[in-house]
XYZ file of C-alpha atoms in Angstrom:
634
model
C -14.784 43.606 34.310
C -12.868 42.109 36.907
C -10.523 39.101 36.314
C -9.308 37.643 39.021
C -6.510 34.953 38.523
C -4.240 35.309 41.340
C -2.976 32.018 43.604
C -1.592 33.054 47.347
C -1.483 35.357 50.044
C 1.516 36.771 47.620
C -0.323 39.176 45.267
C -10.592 3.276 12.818
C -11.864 0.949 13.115
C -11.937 -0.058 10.404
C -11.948 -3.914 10.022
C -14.025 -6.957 8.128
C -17.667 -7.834 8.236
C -18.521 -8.386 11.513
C -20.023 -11.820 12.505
C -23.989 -12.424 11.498
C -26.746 -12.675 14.631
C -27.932 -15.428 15.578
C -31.495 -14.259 15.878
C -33.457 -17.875 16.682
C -32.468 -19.905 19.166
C -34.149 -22.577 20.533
C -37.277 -19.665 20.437
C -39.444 -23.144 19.403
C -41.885 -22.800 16.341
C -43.519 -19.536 17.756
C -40.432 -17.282 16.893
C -40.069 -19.017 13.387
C -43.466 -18.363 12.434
C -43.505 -15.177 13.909
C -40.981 -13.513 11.588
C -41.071 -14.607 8.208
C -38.789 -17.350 6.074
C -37.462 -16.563 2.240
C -40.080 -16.843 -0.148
C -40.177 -20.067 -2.492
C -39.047 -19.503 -6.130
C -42.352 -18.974 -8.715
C -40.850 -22.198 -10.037
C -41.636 -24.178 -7.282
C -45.007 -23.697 -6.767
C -47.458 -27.049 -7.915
C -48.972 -25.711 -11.657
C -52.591 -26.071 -11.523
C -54.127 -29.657 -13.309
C -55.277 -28.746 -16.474
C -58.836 -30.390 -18.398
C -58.524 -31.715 -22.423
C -61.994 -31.736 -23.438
C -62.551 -34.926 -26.073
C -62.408 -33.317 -29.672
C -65.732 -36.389 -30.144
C -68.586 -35.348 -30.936
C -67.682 -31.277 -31.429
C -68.718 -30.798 -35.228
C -72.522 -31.360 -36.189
C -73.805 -31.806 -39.747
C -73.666 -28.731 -41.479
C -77.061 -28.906 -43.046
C -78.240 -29.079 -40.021
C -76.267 -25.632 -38.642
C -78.336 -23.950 -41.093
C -81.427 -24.459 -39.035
C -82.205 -22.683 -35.741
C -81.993 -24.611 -32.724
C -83.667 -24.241 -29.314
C -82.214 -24.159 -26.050
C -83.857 -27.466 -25.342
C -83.116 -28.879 -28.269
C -79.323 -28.287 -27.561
C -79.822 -30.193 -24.223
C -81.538 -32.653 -25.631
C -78.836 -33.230 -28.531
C -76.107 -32.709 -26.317
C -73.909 -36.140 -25.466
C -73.608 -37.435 -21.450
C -70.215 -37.374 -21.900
C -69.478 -34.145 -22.903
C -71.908 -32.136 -20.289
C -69.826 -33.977 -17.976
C -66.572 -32.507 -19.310
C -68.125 -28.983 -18.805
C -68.715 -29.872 -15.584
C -65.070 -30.993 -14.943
C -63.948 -27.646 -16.337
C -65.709 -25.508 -14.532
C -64.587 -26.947 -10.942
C -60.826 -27.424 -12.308
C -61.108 -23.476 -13.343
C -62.041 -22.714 -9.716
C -59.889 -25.058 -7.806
C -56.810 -23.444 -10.161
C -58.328 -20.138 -9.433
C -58.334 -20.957 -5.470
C -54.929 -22.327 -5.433
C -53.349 -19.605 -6.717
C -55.211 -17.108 -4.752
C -53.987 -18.807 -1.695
C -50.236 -18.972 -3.181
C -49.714 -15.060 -4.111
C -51.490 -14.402 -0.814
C -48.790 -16.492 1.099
C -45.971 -15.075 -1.371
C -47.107 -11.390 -0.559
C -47.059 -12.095 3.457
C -43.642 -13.758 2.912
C -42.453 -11.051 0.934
C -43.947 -7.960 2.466
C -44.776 -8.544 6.475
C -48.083 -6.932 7.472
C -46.963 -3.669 9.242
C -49.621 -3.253 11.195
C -48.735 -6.190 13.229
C -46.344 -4.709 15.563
C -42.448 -4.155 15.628
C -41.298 -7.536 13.894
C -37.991 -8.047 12.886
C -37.268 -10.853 10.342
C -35.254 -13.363 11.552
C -33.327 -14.083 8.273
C -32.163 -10.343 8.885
C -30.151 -8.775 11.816
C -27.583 -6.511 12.847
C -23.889 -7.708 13.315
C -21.793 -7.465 16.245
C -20.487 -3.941 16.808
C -16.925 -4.080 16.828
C -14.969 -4.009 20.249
C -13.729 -0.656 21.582
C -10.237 -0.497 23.130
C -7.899 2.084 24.518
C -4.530 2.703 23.286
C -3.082 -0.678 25.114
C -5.699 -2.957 23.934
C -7.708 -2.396 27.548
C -11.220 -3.458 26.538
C -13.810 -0.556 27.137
C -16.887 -1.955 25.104
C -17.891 -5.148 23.877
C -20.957 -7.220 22.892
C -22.575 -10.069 24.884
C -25.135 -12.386 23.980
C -28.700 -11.980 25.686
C -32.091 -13.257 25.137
C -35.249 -10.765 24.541
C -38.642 -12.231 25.709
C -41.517 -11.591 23.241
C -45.121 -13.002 23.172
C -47.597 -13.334 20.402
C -50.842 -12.427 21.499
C -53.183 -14.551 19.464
C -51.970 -17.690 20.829
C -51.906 -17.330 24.640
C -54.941 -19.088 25.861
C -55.477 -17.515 29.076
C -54.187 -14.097 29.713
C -54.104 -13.700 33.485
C -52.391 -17.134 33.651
C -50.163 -16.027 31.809
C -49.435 -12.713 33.605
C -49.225 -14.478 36.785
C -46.539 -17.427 35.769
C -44.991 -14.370 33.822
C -44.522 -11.925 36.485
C -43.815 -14.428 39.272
C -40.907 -15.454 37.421
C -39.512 -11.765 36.333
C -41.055 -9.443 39.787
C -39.646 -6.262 37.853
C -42.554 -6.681 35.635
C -45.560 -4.498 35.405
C -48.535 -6.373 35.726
C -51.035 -4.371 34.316
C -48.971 -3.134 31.539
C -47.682 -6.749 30.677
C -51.912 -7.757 30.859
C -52.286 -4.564 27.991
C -49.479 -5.949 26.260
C -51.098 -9.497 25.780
C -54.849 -8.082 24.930
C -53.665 -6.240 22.243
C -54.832 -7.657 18.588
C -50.970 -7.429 16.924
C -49.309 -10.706 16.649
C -45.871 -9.339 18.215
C -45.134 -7.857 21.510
C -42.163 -7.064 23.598
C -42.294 -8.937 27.453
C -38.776 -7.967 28.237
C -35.367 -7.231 26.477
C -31.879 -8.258 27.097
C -32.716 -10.721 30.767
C -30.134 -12.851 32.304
C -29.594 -16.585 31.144
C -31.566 -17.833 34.583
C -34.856 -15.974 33.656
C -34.341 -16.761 29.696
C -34.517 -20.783 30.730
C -37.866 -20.194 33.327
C -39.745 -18.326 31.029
C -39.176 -20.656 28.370
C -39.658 -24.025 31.115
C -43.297 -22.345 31.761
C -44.336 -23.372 28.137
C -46.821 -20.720 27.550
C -47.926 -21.237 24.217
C -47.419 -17.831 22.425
C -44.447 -16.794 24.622
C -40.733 -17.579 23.440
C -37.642 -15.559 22.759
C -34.959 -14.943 20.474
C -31.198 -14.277 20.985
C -29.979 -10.626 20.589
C -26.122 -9.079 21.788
C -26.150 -6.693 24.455
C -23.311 -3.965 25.066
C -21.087 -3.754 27.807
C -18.694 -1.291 29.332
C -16.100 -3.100 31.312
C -14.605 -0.061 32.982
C -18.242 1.537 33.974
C -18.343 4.758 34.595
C -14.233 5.574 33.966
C -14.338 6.337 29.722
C -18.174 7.046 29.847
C -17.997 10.387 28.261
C -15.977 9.569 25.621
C -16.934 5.854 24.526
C -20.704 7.075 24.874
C -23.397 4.408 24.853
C -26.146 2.496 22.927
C -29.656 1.868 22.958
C -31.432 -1.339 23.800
C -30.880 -1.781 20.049
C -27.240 -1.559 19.979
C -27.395 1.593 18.019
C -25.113 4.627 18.727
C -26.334 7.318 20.860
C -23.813 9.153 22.139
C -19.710 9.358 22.426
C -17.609 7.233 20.109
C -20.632 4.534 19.610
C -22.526 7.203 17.976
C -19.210 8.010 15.677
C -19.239 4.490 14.875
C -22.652 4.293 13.478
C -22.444 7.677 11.677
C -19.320 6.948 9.468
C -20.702 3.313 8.489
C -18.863 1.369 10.668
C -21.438 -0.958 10.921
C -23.274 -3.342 8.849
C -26.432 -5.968 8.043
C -26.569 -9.490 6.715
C -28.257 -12.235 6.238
C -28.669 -15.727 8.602
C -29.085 -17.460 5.980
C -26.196 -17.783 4.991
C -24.158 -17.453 8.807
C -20.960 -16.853 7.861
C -18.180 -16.061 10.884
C -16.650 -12.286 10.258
C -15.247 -10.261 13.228
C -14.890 -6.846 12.962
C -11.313 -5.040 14.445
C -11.413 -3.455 17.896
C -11.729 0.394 17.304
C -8.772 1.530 18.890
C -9.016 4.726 21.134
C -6.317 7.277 21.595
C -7.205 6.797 25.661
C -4.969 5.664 28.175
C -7.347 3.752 31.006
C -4.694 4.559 32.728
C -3.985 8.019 32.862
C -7.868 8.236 32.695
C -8.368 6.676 35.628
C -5.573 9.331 37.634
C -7.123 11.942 36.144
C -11.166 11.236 37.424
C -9.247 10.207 40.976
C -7.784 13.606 41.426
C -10.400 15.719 39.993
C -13.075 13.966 42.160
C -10.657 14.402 45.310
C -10.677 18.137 44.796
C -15.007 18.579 43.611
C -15.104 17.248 46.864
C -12.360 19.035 48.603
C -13.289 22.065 47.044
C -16.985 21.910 47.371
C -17.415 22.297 43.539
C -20.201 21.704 41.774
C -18.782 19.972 38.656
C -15.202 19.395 37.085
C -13.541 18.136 34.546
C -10.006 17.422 32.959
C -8.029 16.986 29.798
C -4.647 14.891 29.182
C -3.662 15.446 25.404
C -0.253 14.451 23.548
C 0.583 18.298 22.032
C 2.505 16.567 19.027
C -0.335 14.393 17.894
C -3.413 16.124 19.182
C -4.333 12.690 20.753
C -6.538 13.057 23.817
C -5.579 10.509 26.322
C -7.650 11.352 28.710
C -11.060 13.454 29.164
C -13.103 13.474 32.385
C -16.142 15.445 33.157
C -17.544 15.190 36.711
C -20.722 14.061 37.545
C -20.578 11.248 34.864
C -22.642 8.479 34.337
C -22.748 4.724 34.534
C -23.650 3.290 30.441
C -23.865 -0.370 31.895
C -26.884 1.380 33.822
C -30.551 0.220 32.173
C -32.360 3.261 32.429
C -29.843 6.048 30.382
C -32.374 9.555 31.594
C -29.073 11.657 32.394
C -29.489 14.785 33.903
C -28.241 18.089 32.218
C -25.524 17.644 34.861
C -24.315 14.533 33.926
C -23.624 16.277 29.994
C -20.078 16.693 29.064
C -18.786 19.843 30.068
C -15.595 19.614 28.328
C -16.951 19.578 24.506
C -20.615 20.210 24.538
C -20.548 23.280 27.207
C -18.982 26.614 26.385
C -17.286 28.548 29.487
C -15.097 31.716 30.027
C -11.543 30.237 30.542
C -10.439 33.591 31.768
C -6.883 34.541 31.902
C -5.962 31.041 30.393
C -6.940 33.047 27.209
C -3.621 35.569 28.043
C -1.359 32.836 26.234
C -3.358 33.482 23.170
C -3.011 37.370 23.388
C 0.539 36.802 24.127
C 1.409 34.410 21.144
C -0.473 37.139 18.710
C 1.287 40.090 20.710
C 5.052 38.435 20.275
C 4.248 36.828 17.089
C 2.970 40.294 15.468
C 6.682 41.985 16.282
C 4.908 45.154 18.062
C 5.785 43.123 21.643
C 8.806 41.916 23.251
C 9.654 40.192 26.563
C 11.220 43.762 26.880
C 8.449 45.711 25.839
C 6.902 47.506 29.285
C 3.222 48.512 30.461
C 2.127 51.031 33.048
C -0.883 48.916 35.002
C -0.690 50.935 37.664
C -3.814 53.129 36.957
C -7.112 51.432 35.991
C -7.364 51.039 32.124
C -10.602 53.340 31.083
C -12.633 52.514 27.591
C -15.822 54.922 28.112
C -17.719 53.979 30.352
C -15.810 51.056 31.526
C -12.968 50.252 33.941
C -10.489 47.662 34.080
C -8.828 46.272 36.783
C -6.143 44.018 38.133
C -7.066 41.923 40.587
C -3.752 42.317 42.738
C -2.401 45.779 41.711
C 1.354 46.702 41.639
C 2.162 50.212 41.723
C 5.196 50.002 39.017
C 5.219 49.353 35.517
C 5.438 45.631 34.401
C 7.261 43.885 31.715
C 6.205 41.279 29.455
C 6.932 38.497 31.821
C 5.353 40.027 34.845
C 2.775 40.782 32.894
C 1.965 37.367 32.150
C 3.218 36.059 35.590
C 0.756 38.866 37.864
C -1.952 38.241 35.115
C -2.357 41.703 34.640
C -5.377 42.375 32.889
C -4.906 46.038 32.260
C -1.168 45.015 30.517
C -2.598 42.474 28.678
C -5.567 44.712 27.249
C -3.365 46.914 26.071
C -1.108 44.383 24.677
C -4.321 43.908 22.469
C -5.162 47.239 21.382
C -1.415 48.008 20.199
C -1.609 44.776 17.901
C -5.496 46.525 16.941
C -8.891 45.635 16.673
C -8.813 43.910 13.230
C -5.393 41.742 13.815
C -7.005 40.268 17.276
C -9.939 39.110 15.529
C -7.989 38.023 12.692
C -5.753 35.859 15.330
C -8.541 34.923 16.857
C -10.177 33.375 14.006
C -6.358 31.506 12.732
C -6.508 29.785 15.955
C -9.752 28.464 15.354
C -12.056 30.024 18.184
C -14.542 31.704 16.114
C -16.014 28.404 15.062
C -16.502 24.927 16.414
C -14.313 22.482 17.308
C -15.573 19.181 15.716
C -13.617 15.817 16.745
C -14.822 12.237 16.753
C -17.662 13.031 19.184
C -20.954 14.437 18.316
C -21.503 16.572 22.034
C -19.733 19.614 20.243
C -20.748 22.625 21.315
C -20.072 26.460 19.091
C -18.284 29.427 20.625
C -20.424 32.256 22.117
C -18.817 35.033 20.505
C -19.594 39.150 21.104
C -21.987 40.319 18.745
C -19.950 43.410 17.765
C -16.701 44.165 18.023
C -15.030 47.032 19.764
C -12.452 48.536 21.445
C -13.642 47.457 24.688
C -14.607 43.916 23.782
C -11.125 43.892 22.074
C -9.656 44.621 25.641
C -11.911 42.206 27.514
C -11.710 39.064 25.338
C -7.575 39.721 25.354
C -8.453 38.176 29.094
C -10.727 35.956 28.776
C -13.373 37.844 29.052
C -16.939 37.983 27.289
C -16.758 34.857 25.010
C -16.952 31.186 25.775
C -15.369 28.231 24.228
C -15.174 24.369 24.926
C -12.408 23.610 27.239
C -11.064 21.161 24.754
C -11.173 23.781 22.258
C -8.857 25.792 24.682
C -6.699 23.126 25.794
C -6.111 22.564 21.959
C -5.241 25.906 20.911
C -2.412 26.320 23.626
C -1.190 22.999 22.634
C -1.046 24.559 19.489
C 0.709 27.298 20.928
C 3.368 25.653 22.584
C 3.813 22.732 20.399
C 5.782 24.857 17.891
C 3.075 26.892 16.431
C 1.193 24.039 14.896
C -2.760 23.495 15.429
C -3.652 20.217 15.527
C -7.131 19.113 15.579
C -7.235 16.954 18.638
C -8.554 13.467 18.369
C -9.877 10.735 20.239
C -8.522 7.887 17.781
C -4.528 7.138 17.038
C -2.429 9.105 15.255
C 1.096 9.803 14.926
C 3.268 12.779 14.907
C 3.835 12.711 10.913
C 0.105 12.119 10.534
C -0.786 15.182 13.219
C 2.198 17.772 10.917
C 0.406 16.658 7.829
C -2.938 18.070 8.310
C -1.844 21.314 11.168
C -2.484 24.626 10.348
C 0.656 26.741 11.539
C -0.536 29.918 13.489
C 2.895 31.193 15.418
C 6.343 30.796 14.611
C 8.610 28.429 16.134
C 10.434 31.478 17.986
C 7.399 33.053 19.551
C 6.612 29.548 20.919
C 9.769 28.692 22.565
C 8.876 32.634 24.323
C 5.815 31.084 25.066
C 7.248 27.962 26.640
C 9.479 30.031 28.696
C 6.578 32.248 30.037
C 4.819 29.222 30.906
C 7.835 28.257 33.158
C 8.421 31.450 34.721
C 4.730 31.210 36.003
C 5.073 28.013 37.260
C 8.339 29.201 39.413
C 7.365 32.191 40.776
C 3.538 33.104 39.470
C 0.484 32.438 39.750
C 1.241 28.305 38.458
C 3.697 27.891 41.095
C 1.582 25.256 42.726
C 2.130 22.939 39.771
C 5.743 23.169 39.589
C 6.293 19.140 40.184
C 9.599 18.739 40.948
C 11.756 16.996 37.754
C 9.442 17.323 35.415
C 9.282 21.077 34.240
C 6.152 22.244 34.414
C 4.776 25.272 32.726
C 1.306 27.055 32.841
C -1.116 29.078 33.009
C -3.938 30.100 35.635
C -7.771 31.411 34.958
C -10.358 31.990 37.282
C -13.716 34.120 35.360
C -17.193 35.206 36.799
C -19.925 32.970 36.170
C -22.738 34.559 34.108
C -26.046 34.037 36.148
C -29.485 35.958 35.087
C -27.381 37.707 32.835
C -24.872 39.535 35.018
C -21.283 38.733 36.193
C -21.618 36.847 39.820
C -18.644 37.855 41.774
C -18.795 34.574 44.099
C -19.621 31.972 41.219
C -16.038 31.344 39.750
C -15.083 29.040 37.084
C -11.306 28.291 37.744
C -8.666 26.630 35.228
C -5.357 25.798 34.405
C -3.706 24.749 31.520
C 0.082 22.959 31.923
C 2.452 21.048 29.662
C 5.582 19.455 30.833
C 8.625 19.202 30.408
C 8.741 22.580 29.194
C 11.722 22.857 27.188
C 10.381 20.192 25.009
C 6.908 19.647 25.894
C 4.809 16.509 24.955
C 1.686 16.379 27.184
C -0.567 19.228 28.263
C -2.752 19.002 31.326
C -6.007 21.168 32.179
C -8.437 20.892 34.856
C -11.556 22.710 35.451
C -13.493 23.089 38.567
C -17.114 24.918 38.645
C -18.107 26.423 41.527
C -14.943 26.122 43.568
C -15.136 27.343 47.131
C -12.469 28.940 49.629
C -11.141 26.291 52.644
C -9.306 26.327 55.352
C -5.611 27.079 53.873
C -6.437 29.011 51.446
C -6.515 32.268 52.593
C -10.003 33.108 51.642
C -9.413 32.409 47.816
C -10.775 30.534 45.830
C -8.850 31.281 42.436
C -7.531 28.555 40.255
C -3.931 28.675 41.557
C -5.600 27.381 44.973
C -7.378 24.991 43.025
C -7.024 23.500 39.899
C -3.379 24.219 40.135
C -3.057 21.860 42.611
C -4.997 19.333 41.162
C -2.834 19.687 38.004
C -0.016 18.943 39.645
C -1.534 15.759 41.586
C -2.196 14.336 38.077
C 1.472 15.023 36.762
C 3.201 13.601 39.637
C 0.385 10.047 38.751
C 0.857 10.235 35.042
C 4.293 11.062 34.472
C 5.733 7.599 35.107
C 2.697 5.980 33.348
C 4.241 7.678 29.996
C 7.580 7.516 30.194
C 8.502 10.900 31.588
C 11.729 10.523 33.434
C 12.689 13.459 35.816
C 15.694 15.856 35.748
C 16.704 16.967 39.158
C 18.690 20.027 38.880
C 20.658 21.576 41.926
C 17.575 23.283 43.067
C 15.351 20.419 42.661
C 17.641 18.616 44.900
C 17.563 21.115 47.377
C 13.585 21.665 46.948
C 13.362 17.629 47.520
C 15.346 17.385 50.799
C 13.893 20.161 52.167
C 10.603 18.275 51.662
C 11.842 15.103 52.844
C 12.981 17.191 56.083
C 9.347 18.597 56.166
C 7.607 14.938 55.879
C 9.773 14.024 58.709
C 8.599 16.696 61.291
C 5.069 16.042 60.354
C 5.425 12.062 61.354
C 7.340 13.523 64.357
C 4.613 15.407 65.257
């Protein structure tokens, strides 16, 4: 039950039609007849000649009608001339017959393609470009370039291993024996290769194997790699959505289908991001610096405008490369900060504070005796760096007491915390633009003890993002704002929050979040000029169903500048382990404090944050200076 948290030896796109594909090419005669034209109009089709018997000859005498006749006798009576039109009948009745057999045949295999044939796709039908994606300056971060897929119909290569050879001499990444089952196969369609590079396009198509062409698809690219990869997600070899914000894009209709035939130039608008590449960019730097530094197994971090909700930056570490042809990410590479569900551990406090303040029953005046182990039947809880006096409010929150703030929880009671819990939106899932959402792993029942616990983080798991959002909401004024990956504006963002604290108990939050930043447990992250407040968490890993004492999962979660805060800052390292300078710990305010405060010093020029210097500042900066000096000395 043990929560450790203590630092130091001191204890839309929206848009037009995009643009039609250009799905032939010079793909040659094979690729045309391969996927089907438009059917003609019934009224083209050549009517059938039609036979006018003579009328000569057709009555007989009717005296003699009233007599039987024979067979023979018929023949016998019967004129040349007219046996002859019979004749003519008969074969224009089957040449008619023929004709139009042939015609609906043709009509039906122009209309309906036989689906046993393979995967054909009709030519005078393909998808348009996906619209552009950009970040919040216009930085392109996705974008579609034209390729050429190489396809072969089976029937008509003459000589398969000839074909396999001059084939896979000219692409060596080919499979021979697979491309040799391709080509035996009795379908009329079949895949060589997808998306190759303009140089093997023009020598497959210089080999003039009858049978084997191609046709001109788009292909989508990620300029910036690896950097937005999480969050712009990727596509299949068939440009469709599969993760991140290219899987958004598909699933609200962004995207449509039209016709070649009549290749008409539309261009969708860029979907504009709420990312800065930026800040992004600072963010992955600094969090990869301290995996490594750290020895961490993962990390991750969040840069979000607390007025707007807009999420300029989100990194989760290992990531992945979408340029990359083969996309079989590892569990590893998943993103931790929306689809995984952690313990945030004391970061939590700032919501049991907000209800605590908010509900009237505490005040920065209000005092708690932590100086004895807080007992719920069977179970003890602990601070993780005792004090043997009482503690107020604010050293409350600045030790991270977790007996004070437990009890904090049980005077508001058992139904208000859950209540709370629920208005800030942690009981159910946080849903923004991307689909890698993940739902809260809440206790099962609810108690007195688990009312204590989960006051500090502990025994329920949430999305970091989900976290970061709700203290944003916390400090912002009280207002929850769903964040967002797309732009939006502050009147936008007040229209649709949810307010959950009043503006009072929020400007006590803000200054608790300084305090610790001074002189707690944040004190690491106290970047000189710009204010910064925060708070620490460092929780037990869960592994085989027990608490592991050395697997920690360390936080922090900052905003600056505090008296009128505009961005928040978390970061999140898994796994993080003690170093040389450290003391032995391996808490977040050794950590991911430090980390925090590498990113604010990067991104708070980016945005426009000037610094105040006050007295101290000045006198925290030249002692620095003095300190930098020595060490060059040295």
């Amino acid at each position: 039950m043990v929560e450790p948290d203590q630092a130091g030896p001191h204890p839309h796109a929206g848009g037009t039609i995009p643009r039609a594909v250009d799905a032939e090419g010079p793909a040659d005669r094979d690729a045309r007849r391969h996927f089907p034209a438009r059917s003609r109009r019934a009224g083209d089709e050549p009517p059938g000649r039609r036979f006018r018997p003579h009328r000569r000859h057709h009555r007989r005498d009717e005296a003699a009608m009233t007599e039987p006749v024979t067979d023979h006798q018929m023949a016998e009576d019967a004129p040349p001339r007219l046996a002859g039109q019979n004749r003519l009948r008969l074969i224009g009745i089957c040449f008619a017959a023929a004709f139009l057999t042939i015609a609906g045949q043709l009509t039906h295999l122009t209309i309906f393609p036989a689906q046993e044939e393979g995967p054909v796709r009709p030519i005078t039908e393909a998808p348009l470009p996906r619209p552009d994606i950009v970040d919040r300056n216009g930085v392109l971060l996705a974008t579609d370039v034209a390729v050429a897929s190489i396809f072969a119909d089976p029937s008509k290569i003459i000589d398969i291993d000839e074909a396999v050879e001059a084939l896979t001499a000219t692409m060596p990444d080919l499979n021979a024996t697979e491309l040799r089952r391709k080509l035996s196969t009795a379908k009329r369609f079949a895949w060589i290769k997808r998306q190759v590079s303009p140089e093997e396009r023009d020598a497959v198509y210089n080999l003039g194997i009858p049978g084997v062409s191609y046709v001109n698809e788009r292909r989508r690219v990620y300029p910036q790699g690896r950097l937005s990869s999480h969050v712009v997600g990727y596509v299949d070899l068939d440009t469709k959505g599969i993760a991140g914000v290219e899987k958004y894009l598909d699933d609200r209709g962004a995207l449509y289908t039209a016709s070649l035939a009549e290749p008409t130039e539309h261009r969708t608008e860029p979907a504009q991001l709420s990312l800065d590449i930026r800040v992004q960019a600072a963010v992955i730097d600094e969090v990869g610096k301290a995996i490594e530094k750290f020895h961490a197994i993962a990390g991750g971090g969040i840069v979000m405008d607390i007025r707007t909700g807009e999420v300029l930056s989100m990194v989760s570490l290992p990531d992945f490369n979408p340029n990359q042809e083969n996309k079989n990410f590892s569990k590893d590479q998943q993103n931790r900060m929306t689809s995984g569900v952690y313990e945030l551990g004391s970061v939590i406090k700032a919501v049991t504070f907000a209800m605590a303040i908010d509900s009237g029953k505490v005040t920065l005046k209000s005092v708690f005796d932590t100086r004895y182990p807080l007992v719920i039947g069977s179970a003890r809880i602990h601070d993780f760096h005792p004090q043997n006096h009482p503690l107020t409010t604010e050293e409350v929150f600045c030790e991270s007491s977790n007996i004070g703030t437990a009890k904090m929880a049980l005077e508001v009671g058992l139904e208000e915390h859950q209540a709370f819990l629920r208005k800030v939106g942690l009981f159910d899932k946080l849903q923004t633009e991307l689909p890698e959402a993940a739902r809260p792993l809440l206790p099962k029942r609810w108690s007195k003890l688990v009312t204590a616990t989960t006051a500090f983080g502990h025994g329920f798991a949430v999305q970091p993002l989900q976290g970061a959002a709700v203290v944003a909401g916390l400090l912002n004024g009280g207002h929850l704002i769903t964040p967002t990956f797309l732009r939006r504006n502050e009147e936008e963002a007040l229209a649709m929050a949810t307010t959950v604290i009043g503006e009072a108990t929020s400007e006590t939050l803000r200054y608790l979040f300084r305090r610790n930043a001074e002189e707690g447990s944040a004190s690491k992250a106290d970047v000189i000029g710009y204010r910064v407040g925060g708070k620490t968490g460092t929780a037990e890993k869960v592994v085989a169903g027990r608490y592991d004492k050395n697997k920690r999962l360390s936080s922090f979660i900052g905003a600056f500048p505090m008296d009128n805060p505009k961005y928040l800052v978390m970061v999140m390292l898994d796994e993080p382990k003690a170093i040389p300078g450290t003391y032995g710990f391996a808490t977040a305010g050794w950590n991911a404090v430090p980390t925090a405060a590498n990113i604010i010093e990067r991104i708070a020029p980016m945005l426009g944050v000037e610094p105040v210097f006050s007295a101290e500042d000045l006198q925290k900066l030249a002692k620095l200076e003095e300190k930098e000096k020595k060490k060059k000395q040295n």
